[in-house]
One Martini backbone bead per residue (centre of mass of N, CA, C, O) as a GRO file, in nm:
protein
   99
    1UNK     BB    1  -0.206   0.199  -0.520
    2UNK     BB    2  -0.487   0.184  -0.683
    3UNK     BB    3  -0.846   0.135  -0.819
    4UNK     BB    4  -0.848   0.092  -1.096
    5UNK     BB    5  -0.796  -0.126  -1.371
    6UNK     BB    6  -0.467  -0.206  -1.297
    7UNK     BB    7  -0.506  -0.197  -0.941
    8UNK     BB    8  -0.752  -0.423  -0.982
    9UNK     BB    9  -0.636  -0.678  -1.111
   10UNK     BB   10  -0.340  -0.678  -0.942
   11UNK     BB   11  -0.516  -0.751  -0.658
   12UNK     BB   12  -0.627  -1.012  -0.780
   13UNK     BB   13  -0.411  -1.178  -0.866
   14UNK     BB   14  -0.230  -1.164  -0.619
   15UNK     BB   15  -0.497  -1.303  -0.439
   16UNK     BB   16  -0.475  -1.597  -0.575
   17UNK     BB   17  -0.140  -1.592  -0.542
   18UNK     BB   18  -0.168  -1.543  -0.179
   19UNK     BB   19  -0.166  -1.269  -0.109
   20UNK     BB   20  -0.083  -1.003   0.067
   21UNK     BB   21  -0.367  -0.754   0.002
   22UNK     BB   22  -0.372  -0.398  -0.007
   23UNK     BB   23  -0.607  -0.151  -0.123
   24UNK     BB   24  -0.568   0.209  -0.206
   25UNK     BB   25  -0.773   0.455  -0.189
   26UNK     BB   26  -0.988   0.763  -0.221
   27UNK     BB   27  -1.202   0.568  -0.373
   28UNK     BB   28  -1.471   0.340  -0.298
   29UNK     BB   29  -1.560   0.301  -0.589
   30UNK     BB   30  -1.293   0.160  -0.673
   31UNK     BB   31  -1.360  -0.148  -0.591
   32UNK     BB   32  -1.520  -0.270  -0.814
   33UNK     BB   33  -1.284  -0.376  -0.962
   34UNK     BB   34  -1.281  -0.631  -0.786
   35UNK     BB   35  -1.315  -0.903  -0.708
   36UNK     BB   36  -1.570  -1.112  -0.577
   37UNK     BB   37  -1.320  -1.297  -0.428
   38UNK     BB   38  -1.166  -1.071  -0.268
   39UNK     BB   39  -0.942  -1.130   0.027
   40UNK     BB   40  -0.863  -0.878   0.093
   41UNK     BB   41  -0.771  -0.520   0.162
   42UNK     BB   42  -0.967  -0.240   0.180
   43UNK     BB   43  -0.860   0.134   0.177
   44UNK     BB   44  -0.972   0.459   0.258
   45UNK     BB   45  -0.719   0.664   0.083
   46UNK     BB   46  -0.361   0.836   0.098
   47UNK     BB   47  -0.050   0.761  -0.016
   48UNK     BB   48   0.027   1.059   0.091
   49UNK     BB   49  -0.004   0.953   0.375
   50UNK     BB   50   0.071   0.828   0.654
   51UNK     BB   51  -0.168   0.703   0.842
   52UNK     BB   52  -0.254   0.519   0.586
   53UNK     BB   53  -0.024   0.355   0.520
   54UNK     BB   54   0.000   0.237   0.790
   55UNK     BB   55  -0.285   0.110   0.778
   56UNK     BB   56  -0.197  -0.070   0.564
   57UNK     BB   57   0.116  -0.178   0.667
   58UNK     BB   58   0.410  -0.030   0.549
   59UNK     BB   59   0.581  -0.195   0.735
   60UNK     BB   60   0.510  -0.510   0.666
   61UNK     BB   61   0.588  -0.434   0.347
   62UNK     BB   62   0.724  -0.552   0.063
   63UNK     BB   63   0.528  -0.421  -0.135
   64UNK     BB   64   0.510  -0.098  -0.338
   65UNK     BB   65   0.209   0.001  -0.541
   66UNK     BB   66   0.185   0.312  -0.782
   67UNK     BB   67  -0.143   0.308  -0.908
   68UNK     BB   68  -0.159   0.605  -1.103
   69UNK     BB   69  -0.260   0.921  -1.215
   70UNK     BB   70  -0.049   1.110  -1.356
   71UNK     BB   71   0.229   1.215  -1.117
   72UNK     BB   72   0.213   1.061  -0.821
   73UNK     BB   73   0.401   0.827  -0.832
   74UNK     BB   74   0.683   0.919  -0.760
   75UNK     BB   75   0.645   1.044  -0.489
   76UNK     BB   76   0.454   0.795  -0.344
   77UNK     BB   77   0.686   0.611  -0.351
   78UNK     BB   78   0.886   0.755  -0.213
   79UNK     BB   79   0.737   0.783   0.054
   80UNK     BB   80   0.733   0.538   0.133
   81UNK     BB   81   0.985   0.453   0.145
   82UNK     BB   82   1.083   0.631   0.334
   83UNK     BB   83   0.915   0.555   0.582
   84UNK     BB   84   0.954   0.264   0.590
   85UNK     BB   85   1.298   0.358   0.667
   86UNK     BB   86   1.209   0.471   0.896
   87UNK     BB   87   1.046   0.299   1.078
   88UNK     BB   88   1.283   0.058   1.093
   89UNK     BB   89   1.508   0.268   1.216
   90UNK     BB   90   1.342   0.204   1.482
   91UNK     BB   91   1.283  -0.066   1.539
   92UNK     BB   92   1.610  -0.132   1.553
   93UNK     BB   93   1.641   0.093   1.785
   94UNK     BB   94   1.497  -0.032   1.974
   95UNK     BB   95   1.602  -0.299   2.016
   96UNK     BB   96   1.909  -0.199   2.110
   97UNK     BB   97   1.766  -0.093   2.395
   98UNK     BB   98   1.638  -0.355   2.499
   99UNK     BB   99   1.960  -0.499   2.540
   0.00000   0.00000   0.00000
C-alpha cells in the first residue's frame, strides 16, 4: 500500500523478481513511479478500507507492506493482518462445515 518513491521502487523490483504484485494507493497519479514495464495491478483505493483490501487481494496475500506518509501505517498494516486473520478462520470454518 502506498505508491510514492519507496513504494514504487519496491513493487517494481517485486515484480521483476516475479512477484505477484498488487499496489494500492489513494491517487492514481501515484502510479507514475512504477517502471513502464510494471506487471503487476495497480488500484485506487485506501488500505484501511475493508472492500477496497479485498478487491487488493488481502485474502490470498502472502504478504502485506504499508508504505505510507504520517502516523497510517501501524493502524493500516495491523487492519490489514486483522482482516486476513478473520477471512482466513472464516474460510476454514467454511471447510469444516463443508465436511
Amino acid at each position: 500500500m502506498g505508491c510514492g518513491r519507496v513504494g514504487g521502487k519496491l513493487a517494481g523490483l517485486l515484480d521483476i523478481e516475479r512477484h505477484n504484485v498488487t499496489i494500492l494507493d489513494i491517487d492514481d497519479y501515484s502510479f507514475r513511479r512504477l517502471p513502464p514495464e510494471f506487471g503487476g495491478t495497480a488500484l485506487v483505493g485506501n488500505g484501511t478500507d475493508e472492500d477496497a483490501l479485498k478487491k487488493a487481494g488481502i485474502e490470498k496475500a502472502d504478504a502485506f507492506i504499508a508504505l505510507t506518509q504520517g502516523d497510517t501505517f501501524s493502524p493500516t498494516t495491523i487492519f490489514a493482518q486483522m482482516l486476513k486473520e478473520r477471512l482466513l478462520k472464516a474460510k476454514l470454518e467454511g471447510k469444516k462445515k463443508a465436511k
